[in-house]
Structure formats: C-alpha cells, structure tokens
Amino acid sequence: DARVTQTPRHKVTEMGQEVTMRCQPILGHNTVFWYRQTMMQGLELLAYFRNRAPLDDSGMPKDRFSAEMPDATLATLKIQPSEPRDSAVYFCASGLNAGTSYEQYFGPGTRLTVT
Amino acid sequence: DAKTTQPNSMESNEEEPVHLPCNHSTISGTDYIHWYRQLPSQGPEYVIHGLTSNVNNRMASLAIAEDRKSSTLILHRATLRDAAVYYCILRDVRFTSGTYKYIFGTGTRLKVLA
C-alpha cells in the first residue's frame, strides 16, 4: 500500500531556529504539493512541483520559506528563521498528472510548534 | 478562482444515508468537482470526483446538477468512521503549466451519531 511519508511527525522549536520538513512522495508520482493547515486559515497551498520543477510558490512567504525537490524521492520545506505564527500542520501530497484530472495523496503531516 | 460553499456542519445517524451539499455557482465548463475528506488527526483523502455525469465508487456517490452549479456527495450508509470534514473543491486549471491546484474551503464537519 503506497503512501506519502513525512518526517518528522512532530517538531517543537524556538523562534529563530531553522526547520526542515521532508516528504517522500509515492513512487512514480510526478507532482508534489505542500500545504499548511491552521485553525484560522484552514488548508492553504504553499507550493507545488511537477517533475521536480517548481510551478507555483505564490502561497509561500518568500522571505523565510523555501521548497525544493533534490530528487524524485524527496521534497523539502524549510523555514528560516521560524516564527510562532508558523505553528501549523504541514502536509505534503503527491499525485500523478497523467490526464485532465487526478487525485492527490496526502501524507500524515508534520505538526510544527514554534515557541 | 471558482469558489465552493458548503454548510459548516451536519449530523447523521449511523447506518443512514447522508447527503452533503456543495454550491459552486461560478464553476467553469472545464472545472472538475472533487471531494476529499479529512479524518481527525490525518491528512485529507480523496473521495470522488466528476465533471458532468453522476459518479459512483466504493466510498460514495456524486450527484451533479444539470447546470453544474451544485453537487451532492452521498454516503449511502454512514458509519462512525465517516465522521470527518468533507471538502468540495473545484479544480483550478492552469493551462500554461499543464497542471493545476486545489483551493480548499472550510468544508462540512460531519458528525455521525451512534
């Protein structure tokens, strides 16, 4: 049963520290999405990649967030420096863009707490 | 971006059918209608999607209005495990990039009563 994996599952850090979240998409999927979920804002799309190329990161605060795909099996989301308002659950999702519509498979999320 | 409107919450009795409505009056002709649900402490999971015709799968049925301005997700027999937030989403197509992104709304929180 193929699944999207995310590490770490939980992260507590102090304001100003760098945070790196990792995602392993489902093998063979060519599209990766990063979302952030908070009680106030709900699910927000931060960035997405197709065939490892970034297509849209307009939802991401540019000054402190960065997203990359070093290879097809790893996507990373970094926050530097982190702030308390970054506290949220960060989800990675992957999909296979092989037609006009496809489903996204979400990982379990990384719960980030910045103190 | 085309938007969807859903009730904030709904309740259902266990083993009874549930009809979850979604309004999308600004839908465009090529927008697919997707439904996802999010169980407590989990990431969202795909439920079903459709374009014009009604769709059925092992999880649910999707009924799409003839004018496509609304749709209804049907759970035929609700179980306690179906308690979740259900999101109705329109696919936002970006033809220039050949891919698209979802815009999640606030969803409908379904409570299933034993």
mmCIF file with all atom_site columns, C-alpha atoms in Angstrom:
data_model
loop_
_atom_site.group_PDB
_atom_site.id
_atom_site.type_symbol
_atom_site.label_atom_id
_atom_site.label_alt_id
_atom_site.label_comp_id
_atom_site.label_asym_id
_atom_site.label_entity_id
_atom_site.label_seq_id
_atom_site.pdbx_PDB_ins_code
_atom_site.Cartn_x
_atom_site.Cartn_y
_atom_site.Cartn_z
_atom_site.occupancy
_atom_site.B_iso_or_equiv
_atom_site.pdbx_formal_charge
_atom_site.auth_seq_id
_atom_site.auth_comp_id
_atom_site.auth_asym_id
_atom_site.auth_atom_id
_atom_site.pdbx_PDB_model_num
ATOM 1   C CA . ASP A 1 1   ? 0.000   0.000  0.000   1.00 0.00 ? 1   ASP A CA 1
ATOM 2   C CA . ALA A 1 2   ? 1.910   3.028  -1.297  1.00 0.00 ? 2   ALA A CA 1
ATOM 3   C CA . ARG A 1 3   ? 1.833   6.074  0.949   1.00 0.00 ? 3   ARG A CA 1
ATOM 4   C CA . VAL A 1 4   ? 3.304   9.534  1.210   1.00 0.00 ? 4   VAL A CA 1
ATOM 5   C CA . THR A 1 5   ? 5.657   9.713  4.163   1.00 0.00 ? 5   THR A CA 1
ATOM 6   C CA . GLN A 1 6   ? 6.621   12.820 6.091   1.00 0.00 ? 6   GLN A CA 1
ATOM 7   C CA . THR A 1 7   ? 9.283   13.417 8.689   1.00 0.00 ? 7   THR A CA 1
ATOM 8   C CA . PRO A 1 8   ? 9.348   14.484 11.397  1.00 0.00 ? 8   PRO A CA 1
ATOM 9   C CA . ARG A 1 9   ? 5.771   13.929 12.533  1.00 0.00 ? 9   ARG A CA 1
ATOM 10  C CA . HIS A 1 10  ? 6.169   16.471 15.315  1.00 0.00 ? 10  HIS A CA 1
ATOM 11  C CA . LYS A 1 11  ? 8.617   19.307 15.752  1.00 0.00 ? 11  LYS A CA 1
ATOM 12  C CA . VAL A 1 12  ? 8.922   21.802 18.574  1.00 0.00 ? 12  VAL A CA 1
ATOM 13  C CA . THR A 1 13  ? 11.450  24.553 18.096  1.00 0.00 ? 13  THR A CA 1
ATOM 14  C CA . GLU A 1 14  ? 12.287  28.002 19.341  1.00 0.00 ? 14  GLU A CA 1
ATOM 15  C CA . MET A 1 15  ? 11.692  31.142 17.399  1.00 0.00 ? 15  MET A CA 1
ATOM 16  C CA . GLY A 1 16  ? 14.575  31.928 15.080  1.00 0.00 ? 16  GLY A CA 1
ATOM 17  C CA . GLN A 1 17  ? 15.633  28.342 14.507  1.00 0.00 ? 17  GLN A CA 1
ATOM 18  C CA . GLU A 1 18  ? 15.720  26.658 11.122  1.00 0.00 ? 18  GLU A CA 1
ATOM 19  C CA . VAL A 1 19  ? 13.134  23.969 10.479  1.00 0.00 ? 19  VAL A CA 1
ATOM 20  C CA . THR A 1 20  ? 13.330  21.380 7.719   1.00 0.00 ? 20  THR A CA 1
ATOM 21  C CA . MET A 1 21  ? 10.411  19.139 6.872   1.00 0.00 ? 21  MET A CA 1
ATOM 22  C CA . ARG A 1 22  ? 10.797  16.212 4.498   1.00 0.00 ? 22  ARG A CA 1
ATOM 23  C CA . CYS A 1 23  ? 8.403   14.370 2.270   1.00 0.00 ? 23  CYS A CA 1
ATOM 24  C CA . GLN A 1 24  ? 8.764   11.181 0.277   1.00 0.00 ? 24  GLN A CA 1
ATOM 25  C CA . PRO A 1 25  ? 6.138   11.119 -2.471  1.00 0.00 ? 25  PRO A CA 1
ATOM 26  C CA . ILE A 1 26  ? 4.634   7.925  -3.764  1.00 0.00 ? 26  ILE A CA 1
ATOM 27  C CA . LEU A 1 27  ? 6.985   6.264  -6.231  1.00 0.00 ? 27  LEU A CA 1
ATOM 28  C CA . GLY A 1 28  ? 6.044   7.190  -9.772  1.00 0.00 ? 28  GLY A CA 1
ATOM 29  C CA . HIS A 1 29  ? 4.094   10.309 -8.879  1.00 0.00 ? 29  HIS A CA 1
ATOM 30  C CA . ASN A 1 30  ? 5.281   13.379 -10.750 1.00 0.00 ? 30  ASN A CA 1
ATOM 31  C CA . THR A 1 31  ? 3.544   16.154 -8.822  1.00 0.00 ? 31  THR A CA 1
ATOM 32  C CA . VAL A 1 32  ? 4.175   17.229 -5.241  1.00 0.00 ? 32  VAL A CA 1
ATOM 33  C CA . PHE A 1 33  ? 2.235   19.763 -3.187  1.00 0.00 ? 33  PHE A CA 1
ATOM 34  C CA . TRP A 1 34  ? 2.939   21.428 0.152   1.00 0.00 ? 34  TRP A CA 1
ATOM 35  C CA . TYR A 1 35  ? 0.005   22.623 2.257   1.00 0.00 ? 35  TYR A CA 1
ATOM 36  C CA . ARG A 1 36  ? -0.272  24.304 5.625   1.00 0.00 ? 36  ARG A CA 1
ATOM 37  C CA . GLN A 1 37  ? -3.267  23.875 7.913   1.00 0.00 ? 37  GLN A CA 1
ATOM 38  C CA . THR A 1 38  ? -4.245  26.082 10.832  1.00 0.00 ? 38  THR A CA 1
ATOM 39  C CA . MET A 1 39  ? -7.497  26.506 12.685  1.00 0.00 ? 39  MET A CA 1
ATOM 40  C CA . MET A 1 40  ? -7.824  30.080 11.472  1.00 0.00 ? 40  MET A CA 1
ATOM 41  C CA . GLN A 1 41  ? -6.875  29.693 7.810   1.00 0.00 ? 41  GLN A CA 1
ATOM 42  C CA . GLY A 1 42  ? -7.739  26.090 7.089   1.00 0.00 ? 42  GLY A CA 1
ATOM 43  C CA . LEU A 1 43  ? -5.764  24.335 4.345   1.00 0.00 ? 43  LEU A CA 1
ATOM 44  C CA . GLU A 1 44  ? -3.542  26.642 2.320   1.00 0.00 ? 44  GLU A CA 1
ATOM 45  C CA . LEU A 1 45  ? -1.476  25.647 -0.669  1.00 0.00 ? 45  LEU A CA 1
ATOM 46  C CA . LEU A 1 46  ? 2.123   26.802 -0.239  1.00 0.00 ? 46  LEU A CA 1
ATOM 47  C CA . ALA A 1 47  ? 3.900   25.393 -3.272  1.00 0.00 ? 47  ALA A CA 1
ATOM 48  C CA . TYR A 1 48  ? 3.808   22.673 -5.866  1.00 0.00 ? 48  TYR A CA 1
ATOM 49  C CA . PHE A 1 49  ? 6.171   20.877 -8.174  1.00 0.00 ? 49  PHE A CA 1
ATOM 50  C CA . ARG A 1 50  ? 5.767   18.944 -11.355 1.00 0.00 ? 50  ARG A CA 1
ATOM 51  C CA . ASN A 1 51  ? 8.573   16.650 -12.469 1.00 0.00 ? 51  ASN A CA 1
ATOM 52  C CA . ARG A 1 52  ? 10.666  18.254 -9.698  1.00 0.00 ? 52  ARG A CA 1
ATOM 53  C CA . ALA A 1 53  ? 10.319  21.740 -11.183 1.00 0.00 ? 53  ALA A CA 1
ATOM 54  C CA . PRO A 1 54  ? 8.649   24.369 -9.014  1.00 0.00 ? 54  PRO A CA 1
ATOM 55  C CA . LEU A 1 55  ? 5.486   25.578 -10.728 1.00 0.00 ? 55  LEU A CA 1
ATOM 56  C CA . ASP A 1 56  ? 3.916   27.832 -8.160  1.00 0.00 ? 56  ASP A CA 1
ATOM 57  C CA . ASP A 1 57  ? 5.043   29.020 -4.768  1.00 0.00 ? 57  ASP A CA 1
ATOM 58  C CA . SER A 1 58  ? 2.864   32.096 -4.581  1.00 0.00 ? 58  SER A CA 1
ATOM 59  C CA . GLY A 1 59  ? 1.270   30.864 -1.374  1.00 0.00 ? 59  GLY A CA 1
ATOM 60  C CA . MET A 1 60  ? 4.564   30.769 0.434   1.00 0.00 ? 60  MET A CA 1
ATOM 61  C CA . PRO A 1 61  ? 6.186   33.621 2.421   1.00 0.00 ? 61  PRO A CA 1
ATOM 62  C CA . LYS A 1 62  ? 9.257   34.152 0.270   1.00 0.00 ? 62  LYS A CA 1
ATOM 63  C CA . ASP A 1 63  ? 11.487  35.724 2.835   1.00 0.00 ? 63  ASP A CA 1
ATOM 64  C CA . ARG A 1 64  ? 11.608  32.749 5.167   1.00 0.00 ? 64  ARG A CA 1
ATOM 65  C CA . PHE A 1 65  ? 10.197  29.700 3.374   1.00 0.00 ? 65  PHE A CA 1
ATOM 66  C CA . SER A 1 66  ? 11.828  27.635 0.663   1.00 0.00 ? 66  SER A CA 1
ATOM 67  C CA . ALA A 1 67  ? 10.745  24.439 -1.038  1.00 0.00 ? 67  ALA A CA 1
ATOM 68  C CA . GLU A 1 68  ? 12.905  22.118 -3.113  1.00 0.00 ? 68  GLU A CA 1
ATOM 69  C CA . MET A 1 69  ? 12.958  18.674 -4.674  1.00 0.00 ? 69  MET A CA 1
ATOM 70  C CA . PRO A 1 70  ? 16.570  17.468 -4.663  1.00 0.00 ? 70  PRO A CA 1
ATOM 71  C CA . ASP A 1 71  ? 15.444  14.279 -6.378  1.00 0.00 ? 71  ASP A CA 1
ATOM 72  C CA . ALA A 1 72  ? 12.249  12.493 -7.337  1.00 0.00 ? 72  ALA A CA 1
ATOM 73  C CA . THR A 1 73  ? 12.021  10.729 -3.981  1.00 0.00 ? 73  THR A CA 1
ATOM 74  C CA . LEU A 1 74  ? 12.456  13.731 -1.698  1.00 0.00 ? 74  LEU A CA 1
ATOM 75  C CA . ALA A 1 75  ? 10.755  17.082 -1.264  1.00 0.00 ? 75  ALA A CA 1
ATOM 76  C CA . THR A 1 76  ? 11.788  19.520 1.439   1.00 0.00 ? 76  THR A CA 1
ATOM 77  C CA . LEU A 1 77  ? 10.201  22.560 3.002   1.00 0.00 ? 77  LEU A CA 1
ATOM 78  C CA . LYS A 1 78  ? 12.447  24.846 5.025   1.00 0.00 ? 78  LYS A CA 1
ATOM 79  C CA . ILE A 1 79  ? 11.645  27.733 7.293   1.00 0.00 ? 79  ILE A CA 1
ATOM 80  C CA . GLN A 1 80  ? 14.471  30.033 8.304   1.00 0.00 ? 80  GLN A CA 1
ATOM 81  C CA . PRO A 1 81  ? 14.073  31.773 10.662  1.00 0.00 ? 81  PRO A CA 1
ATOM 82  C CA . SER A 1 82  ? 10.957  30.248 12.172  1.00 0.00 ? 82  SER A CA 1
ATOM 83  C CA . GLU A 1 83  ? 8.344   32.371 13.949  1.00 0.00 ? 83  GLU A CA 1
ATOM 84  C CA . PRO A 1 84  ? 5.487   31.479 16.297  1.00 0.00 ? 84  PRO A CA 1
ATOM 85  C CA . ARG A 1 85  ? 2.967   32.256 13.558  1.00 0.00 ? 85  ARG A CA 1
ATOM 86  C CA . ASP A 1 86  ? 4.443   29.373 11.540  1.00 0.00 ? 86  ASP A CA 1
ATOM 87  C CA . SER A 1 87  ? 2.968   26.919 14.033  1.00 0.00 ? 87  SER A CA 1
ATOM 88  C CA . ALA A 1 88  ? 0.692   24.670 11.997  1.00 0.00 ? 88  ALA A CA 1
ATOM 89  C CA . VAL A 1 89  ? 0.381   21.220 10.484  1.00 0.00 ? 89  VAL A CA 1
ATOM 90  C CA . TYR A 1 90  ? 2.257   20.963 7.210   1.00 0.00 ? 90  TYR A CA 1
ATOM 91  C CA . PHE A 1 91  ? 1.030   18.406 4.701   1.00 0.00 ? 91  PHE A CA 1
ATOM 92  C CA . CYS A 1 92  ? 2.744   17.044 1.658   1.00 0.00 ? 92  CYS A CA 1
ATOM 93  C CA . ALA A 1 93  ? 0.698   15.466 -1.119  1.00 0.00 ? 93  ALA A CA 1
ATOM 94  C CA . SER A 1 94  ? 1.685   13.742 -4.330  1.00 0.00 ? 94  SER A CA 1
ATOM 95  C CA . GLY A 1 95  ? -0.155  12.821 -7.481  1.00 0.00 ? 95  GLY A CA 1
ATOM 96  C CA . LEU A 1 96  ? 0.280   11.514 -10.974 1.00 0.00 ? 96  LEU A CA 1
ATOM 97  C CA . ASN A 1 97  ? -0.548  14.131 -13.556 1.00 0.00 ? 97  ASN A CA 1
ATOM 98  C CA . ALA A 1 98  ? -1.446  11.760 -16.347 1.00 0.00 ? 98  ALA A CA 1
ATOM 99  C CA . GLY A 1 99  ? -4.630  13.306 -17.644 1.00 0.00 ? 99  GLY A CA 1
ATOM 100 C CA . THR A 1 100 ? -7.095  16.070 -17.101 1.00 0.00 ? 100 THR A CA 1
ATOM 101 C CA . SER A 1 101 ? -7.805  15.258 -13.500 1.00 0.00 ? 101 SER A CA 1
ATOM 102 C CA . TYR A 1 102 ? -6.199  13.182 -10.812 1.00 0.00 ? 102 TYR A CA 1
ATOM 103 C CA . GLU A 1 103 ? -6.295  12.653 -7.104  1.00 0.00 ? 103 GLU A CA 1
ATOM 104 C CA . GLN A 1 104 ? -3.800  13.816 -4.557  1.00 0.00 ? 104 GLN A CA 1
ATOM 105 C CA . TYR A 1 105 ? -2.472  11.506 -1.876  1.00 0.00 ? 105 TYR A CA 1
ATOM 106 C CA . PHE A 1 106 ? -1.700  13.275 1.374   1.00 0.00 ? 106 PHE A CA 1
ATOM 107 C CA . GLY A 1 107 ? 0.884   12.377 3.945   1.00 0.00 ? 107 GLY A CA 1
ATOM 108 C CA . PRO A 1 108 ? 0.191   12.300 7.689   1.00 0.00 ? 108 PRO A CA 1
ATOM 109 C CA . GLY A 1 109 ? 1.576   15.789 8.198   1.00 0.00 ? 109 GLY A CA 1
ATOM 110 C CA . THR A 1 110 ? 4.241   17.431 10.334  1.00 0.00 ? 110 THR A CA 1
ATOM 111 C CA . ARG A 1 111 ? 2.918   19.265 13.346  1.00 0.00 ? 111 ARG A CA 1
ATOM 112 C CA . LEU A 1 112 ? 5.180   22.259 13.933  1.00 0.00 ? 112 LEU A CA 1
ATOM 113 C CA . THR A 1 113 ? 5.175   24.273 17.125  1.00 0.00 ? 113 THR A CA 1
ATOM 114 C CA . VAL A 1 114 ? 7.360   27.362 17.300  1.00 0.00 ? 114 VAL A CA 1
ATOM 115 C CA . THR A 1 115 ? 7.741   28.851 20.778  1.00 0.00 ? 115 THR A CA 1
ATOM 116 C CA . ASP B 2 1   ? -10.686 31.090 -8.790  1.00 0.00 ? 1   ASP B CA 1
ATOM 117 C CA . ALA B 2 2   ? -14.061 29.403 -8.677  1.00 0.00 ? 2   ALA B CA 1
ATOM 118 C CA . LYS B 2 3   ? -15.311 29.007 -5.121  1.00 0.00 ? 3   LYS B CA 1
ATOM 119 C CA . THR B 2 4   ? -17.477 26.486 -3.332  1.00 0.00 ? 4   THR B CA 1
ATOM 120 C CA . THR B 2 5   ? -19.956 26.947 -0.497  1.00 0.00 ? 5   THR B CA 1
ATOM 121 C CA . GLN B 2 6   ? -20.720 24.206 1.996   1.00 0.00 ? 6   GLN B CA 1
ATOM 122 C CA . PRO B 2 7   ? -22.614 24.075 5.286   1.00 0.00 ? 7   PRO B CA 1
ATOM 123 C CA . ASN B 2 8   ? -20.298 24.276 8.266   1.00 0.00 ? 8   ASN B CA 1
ATOM 124 C CA . SER B 2 9   ? -21.625 21.137 9.905   1.00 0.00 ? 9   SER B CA 1
ATOM 125 C CA . MET B 2 10  ? -24.116 18.307 9.541   1.00 0.00 ? 10  MET B CA 1
ATOM 126 C CA . GLU B 2 11  ? -25.269 15.394 11.639  1.00 0.00 ? 11  GLU B CA 1
ATOM 127 C CA . SER B 2 12  ? -26.371 11.949 10.628  1.00 0.00 ? 12  SER B CA 1
ATOM 128 C CA . ASN B 2 13  ? -27.434 8.790  12.347  1.00 0.00 ? 13  ASN B CA 1
ATOM 129 C CA . GLU B 2 14  ? -25.314 5.722  11.889  1.00 0.00 ? 14  GLU B CA 1
ATOM 130 C CA . GLU B 2 15  ? -26.324 3.454  9.000   1.00 0.00 ? 15  GLU B CA 1
ATOM 131 C CA . GLU B 2 16  ? -28.472 6.132  7.417   1.00 0.00 ? 16  GLU B CA 1
ATOM 132 C CA . PRO B 2 17  ? -27.702 7.884  4.117   1.00 0.00 ? 17  PRO B CA 1
ATOM 133 C CA . VAL B 2 18  ? -26.029 11.293 4.216   1.00 0.00 ? 18  VAL B CA 1
ATOM 134 C CA . HIS B 2 19  ? -26.320 13.967 1.560   1.00 0.00 ? 19  HIS B CA 1
ATOM 135 C CA . LEU B 2 20  ? -23.599 16.609 1.723   1.00 0.00 ? 20  LEU B CA 1
ATOM 136 C CA . PRO B 2 21  ? -24.367 19.623 -0.486  1.00 0.00 ? 21  PRO B CA 1
ATOM 137 C CA . CYS B 2 22  ? -21.974 21.948 -2.257  1.00 0.00 ? 22  CYS B CA 1
ATOM 138 C CA . ASN B 2 23  ? -22.728 25.080 -4.236  1.00 0.00 ? 23  ASN B CA 1
ATOM 139 C CA . HIS B 2 24  ? -20.356 26.242 -6.956  1.00 0.00 ? 24  HIS B CA 1
ATOM 140 C CA . SER B 2 25  ? -22.295 28.797 -8.987  1.00 0.00 ? 25  SER B CA 1
ATOM 141 C CA . THR B 2 26  ? -19.172 30.217 -10.678 1.00 0.00 ? 26  THR B CA 1
ATOM 142 C CA . ILE B 2 27  ? -17.914 26.891 -11.965 1.00 0.00 ? 27  ILE B CA 1
ATOM 143 C CA . SER B 2 28  ? -16.425 26.963 -15.429 1.00 0.00 ? 28  SER B CA 1
ATOM 144 C CA . GLY B 2 29  ? -17.038 24.434 -18.157 1.00 0.00 ? 29  GLY B CA 1
ATOM 145 C CA . THR B 2 30  ? -13.789 22.581 -17.635 1.00 0.00 ? 30  THR B CA 1
ATOM 146 C CA . ASP B 2 31  ? -13.721 22.536 -13.838 1.00 0.00 ? 31  ASP B CA 1
ATOM 147 C CA . TYR B 2 32  ? -13.848 19.104 -12.277 1.00 0.00 ? 32  TYR B CA 1
ATOM 148 C CA . ILE B 2 33  ? -15.618 18.733 -8.942  1.00 0.00 ? 33  ILE B CA 1
ATOM 149 C CA . HIS B 2 34  ? -13.543 16.902 -6.347  1.00 0.00 ? 34  HIS B CA 1
ATOM 150 C CA . TRP B 2 35  ? -14.425 15.722 -2.873  1.00 0.00 ? 35  TRP B CA 1
ATOM 151 C CA . TYR B 2 36  ? -11.903 14.991 -0.177  1.00 0.00 ? 36  TYR B CA 1
ATOM 152 C CA . ARG B 2 37  ? -12.393 14.211 3.459   1.00 0.00 ? 37  ARG B CA 1
ATOM 153 C CA . GLN B 2 38  ? -10.156 14.643 6.468   1.00 0.00 ? 38  GLN B CA 1
ATOM 154 C CA . LEU B 2 39  ? -10.470 12.285 9.383   1.00 0.00 ? 39  LEU B CA 1
ATOM 155 C CA . PRO B 2 40  ? -9.309  13.547 12.779  1.00 0.00 ? 40  PRO B CA 1
ATOM 156 C CA . SER B 2 41  ? -5.532  13.929 13.013  1.00 0.00 ? 41  SER B CA 1
ATOM 157 C CA . GLN B 2 42  ? -4.980  12.749 9.431   1.00 0.00 ? 42  GLN B CA 1
ATOM 158 C CA . GLY B 2 43  ? -4.289  14.288 6.084   1.00 0.00 ? 43  GLY B CA 1
ATOM 159 C CA . PRO B 2 44  ? -7.119  14.699 3.600   1.00 0.00 ? 44  PRO B CA 1
ATOM 160 C CA . GLU B 2 45  ? -8.033  11.692 1.495   1.00 0.00 ? 45  GLU B CA 1
ATOM 161 C CA . TYR B 2 46  ? -9.623  11.514 -1.912  1.00 0.00 ? 46  TYR B CA 1
ATOM 162 C CA . VAL B 2 47  ? -13.277 10.503 -2.021  1.00 0.00 ? 47  VAL B CA 1
ATOM 163 C CA . ILE B 2 48  ? -14.595 11.040 -5.525  1.00 0.00 ? 48  ILE B CA 1
ATOM 164 C CA . HIS B 2 49  ? -14.607 13.424 -8.467  1.00 0.00 ? 49  HIS B CA 1
ATOM 165 C CA . GLY B 2 50  ? -16.718 14.152 -11.518 1.00 0.00 ? 50  GLY B CA 1
ATOM 166 C CA . LEU B 2 51  ? -17.318 16.552 -14.381 1.00 0.00 ? 51  LEU B CA 1
ATOM 167 C CA . THR B 2 52  ? -20.912 16.322 -15.596 1.00 0.00 ? 52  THR B CA 1
ATOM 168 C CA . SER B 2 53  ? -22.312 12.861 -15.003 1.00 0.00 ? 53  SER B CA 1
ATOM 169 C CA . ASN B 2 54  ? -23.100 11.271 -11.682 1.00 0.00 ? 54  ASN B CA 1
ATOM 170 C CA . VAL B 2 55  ? -20.309 9.071  -10.383 1.00 0.00 ? 55  VAL B CA 1
ATOM 171 C CA . ASN B 2 56  ? -20.176 6.094  -8.061  1.00 0.00 ? 56  ASN B CA 1
ATOM 172 C CA . ASN B 2 57  ? -17.287 4.400  -6.333  1.00 0.00 ? 57  ASN B CA 1
ATOM 173 C CA . ARG B 2 58  ? -16.800 2.163  -3.342  1.00 0.00 ? 58  ARG B CA 1
ATOM 174 C CA . MET B 2 59  ? -16.791 5.084  -0.936  1.00 0.00 ? 59  MET B CA 1
ATOM 175 C CA . ALA B 2 60  ? -19.595 7.313  -2.157  1.00 0.00 ? 60  ALA B CA 1
ATOM 176 C CA . SER B 2 61  ? -21.705 8.680  -4.975  1.00 0.00 ? 61  SER B CA 1
ATOM 177 C CA . LEU B 2 62  ? -21.509 12.125 -6.511  1.00 0.00 ? 62  LEU B CA 1
ATOM 178 C CA . ALA B 2 63  ? -24.637 13.701 -7.922  1.00 0.00 ? 63  ALA B CA 1
ATOM 179 C CA . ILE B 2 64  ? -24.017 16.734 -10.140 1.00 0.00 ? 64  ILE B CA 1
ATOM 180 C CA . ALA B 2 65  ? -26.789 19.151 -11.020 1.00 0.00 ? 65  ALA B CA 1
ATOM 181 C CA . GLU B 2 66  ? -27.597 19.541 -14.680 1.00 0.00 ? 66  GLU B CA 1
ATOM 182 C CA . ASP B 2 67  ? -26.380 23.153 -14.695 1.00 0.00 ? 67  ASP B CA 1
ATOM 183 C CA . ARG B 2 68  ? -23.309 22.073 -12.659 1.00 0.00 ? 68  ARG B CA 1
ATOM 184 C CA . LYS B 2 69  ? -23.823 24.879 -10.184 1.00 0.00 ? 69  LYS B CA 1
ATOM 185 C CA . SER B 2 70  ? -24.214 22.451 -7.327  1.00 0.00 ? 70  SER B CA 1
ATOM 186 C CA . SER B 2 71  ? -23.351 18.908 -6.393  1.00 0.00 ? 71  SER B CA 1
ATOM 187 C CA . THR B 2 72  ? -24.102 16.438 -3.608  1.00 0.00 ? 72  THR B CA 1
ATOM 188 C CA . LEU B 2 73  ? -21.868 13.844 -2.060  1.00 0.00 ? 73  LEU B CA 1
ATOM 189 C CA . ILE B 2 74  ? -23.876 10.829 -0.967  1.00 0.00 ? 74  ILE B CA 1
ATOM 190 C CA . LEU B 2 75  ? -22.715 8.399  1.666   1.00 0.00 ? 75  LEU B CA 1
ATOM 191 C CA . HIS B 2 76  ? -25.137 5.534  1.374   1.00 0.00 ? 76  HIS B CA 1
ATOM 192 C CA . ARG B 2 77  ? -24.775 4.201  4.899   1.00 0.00 ? 77  ARG B CA 1
ATOM 193 C CA . ALA B 2 78  ? -22.905 6.409  7.320   1.00 0.00 ? 78  ALA B CA 1
ATOM 194 C CA . THR B 2 79  ? -20.648 4.740  9.833   1.00 0.00 ? 79  THR B CA 1
ATOM 195 C CA . LEU B 2 80  ? -18.862 6.217  12.821  1.00 0.00 ? 80  LEU B CA 1
ATOM 196 C CA . ARG B 2 81  ? -15.685 6.074  10.779  1.00 0.00 ? 81  ARG B CA 1
ATOM 197 C CA . ASP B 2 82  ? -17.205 8.529  8.288   1.00 0.00 ? 82  ASP B CA 1
ATOM 198 C CA . ALA B 2 83  ? -17.095 11.338 10.847  1.00 0.00 ? 83  ALA B CA 1
ATOM 199 C CA . ALA B 2 84  ? -14.773 13.832 9.197   1.00 0.00 ? 84  ALA B CA 1
ATOM 200 C CA . VAL B 2 85  ? -14.542 17.197 7.491   1.00 0.00 ? 85  VAL B CA 1
ATOM 201 C CA . TYR B 2 86  ? -15.655 16.897 3.879   1.00 0.00 ? 86  TYR B CA 1
ATOM 202 C CA . TYR B 2 87  ? -14.241 19.312 1.329   1.00 0.00 ? 87  TYR B CA 1
ATOM 203 C CA . CYS B 2 88  ? -15.804 20.116 -2.003  1.00 0.00 ? 88  CYS B CA 1
ATOM 204 C CA . ILE B 2 89  ? -13.171 21.520 -4.337  1.00 0.00 ? 89  ILE B CA 1
ATOM 205 C CA . LEU B 2 90  ? -13.109 22.782 -7.881  1.00 0.00 ? 90  LEU B CA 1
ATOM 206 C CA . ARG B 2 91  ? -10.020 22.052 -9.867  1.00 0.00 ? 91  ARG B CA 1
ATOM 207 C CA . ASP B 2 92  ? -8.305  25.285 -10.804 1.00 0.00 ? 92  ASP B CA 1
ATOM 208 C CA . VAL B 2 93  ? -6.745  24.593 -14.172 1.00 0.00 ? 93  VAL B CA 1
ATOM 209 C CA . ARG B 2 94  ? -3.661  26.431 -15.272 1.00 0.00 ? 94  ARG B CA 1
ATOM 210 C CA . PHE B 2 95  ? -3.275  25.557 -18.894 1.00 0.00 ? 95  PHE B CA 1
ATOM 211 C CA . THR B 2 96  ? 0.012   27.338 -19.224 1.00 0.00 ? 96  THR B CA 1
ATOM 212 C CA . SER B 2 97  ? 1.721   24.968 -16.871 1.00 0.00 ? 97  SER B CA 1
ATOM 213 C CA . GLY B 2 98  ? -0.317  21.905 -17.715 1.00 0.00 ? 98  GLY B CA 1
ATOM 214 C CA . THR B 2 99  ? -1.145  21.267 -14.129 1.00 0.00 ? 99  THR B CA 1
ATOM 215 C CA . TYR B 2 100 ? -3.474  22.692 -11.569 1.00 0.00 ? 100 TYR B CA 1
ATOM 216 C CA . LYS B 2 101 ? -4.027  23.291 -7.912  1.00 0.00 ? 101 LYS B CA 1
ATOM 217 C CA . TYR B 2 102 ? -6.857  22.818 -5.491  1.00 0.00 ? 102 TYR B CA 1
ATOM 218 C CA . ILE B 2 103 ? -8.341  25.587 -3.391  1.00 0.00 ? 103 ILE B CA 1
ATOM 219 C CA . PHE B 2 104 ? -9.706  24.058 -0.202  1.00 0.00 ? 104 PHE B CA 1
ATOM 220 C CA . GLY B 2 105 ? -12.611 25.817 1.513   1.00 0.00 ? 105 GLY B CA 1
ATOM 221 C CA . THR B 2 106 ? -13.693 25.309 5.103   1.00 0.00 ? 106 THR B CA 1
ATOM 222 C CA . GLY B 2 107 ? -15.598 22.113 4.409   1.00 0.00 ? 107 GLY B CA 1
ATOM 223 C CA . THR B 2 108 ? -18.509 20.453 6.212   1.00 0.00 ? 108 THR B CA 1
ATOM 224 C CA . ARG B 2 109 ? -17.883 18.757 9.518   1.00 0.00 ? 109 ARG B CA 1
ATOM 225 C CA . LEU B 2 110 ? -19.962 15.581 9.561   1.00 0.00 ? 110 LEU B CA 1
ATOM 226 C CA . LYS B 2 111 ? -20.929 14.127 12.886  1.00 0.00 ? 111 LYS B CA 1
ATOM 227 C CA . VAL B 2 112 ? -22.274 10.592 12.921  1.00 0.00 ? 112 VAL B CA 1
ATOM 228 C CA . LEU B 2 113 ? -24.451 9.612  15.838  1.00 0.00 ? 113 LEU B CA 1
ATOM 229 C CA . ALA B 2 114 ? -24.440 6.043  17.111  1.00 0.00 ? 114 ALA B CA 1
#
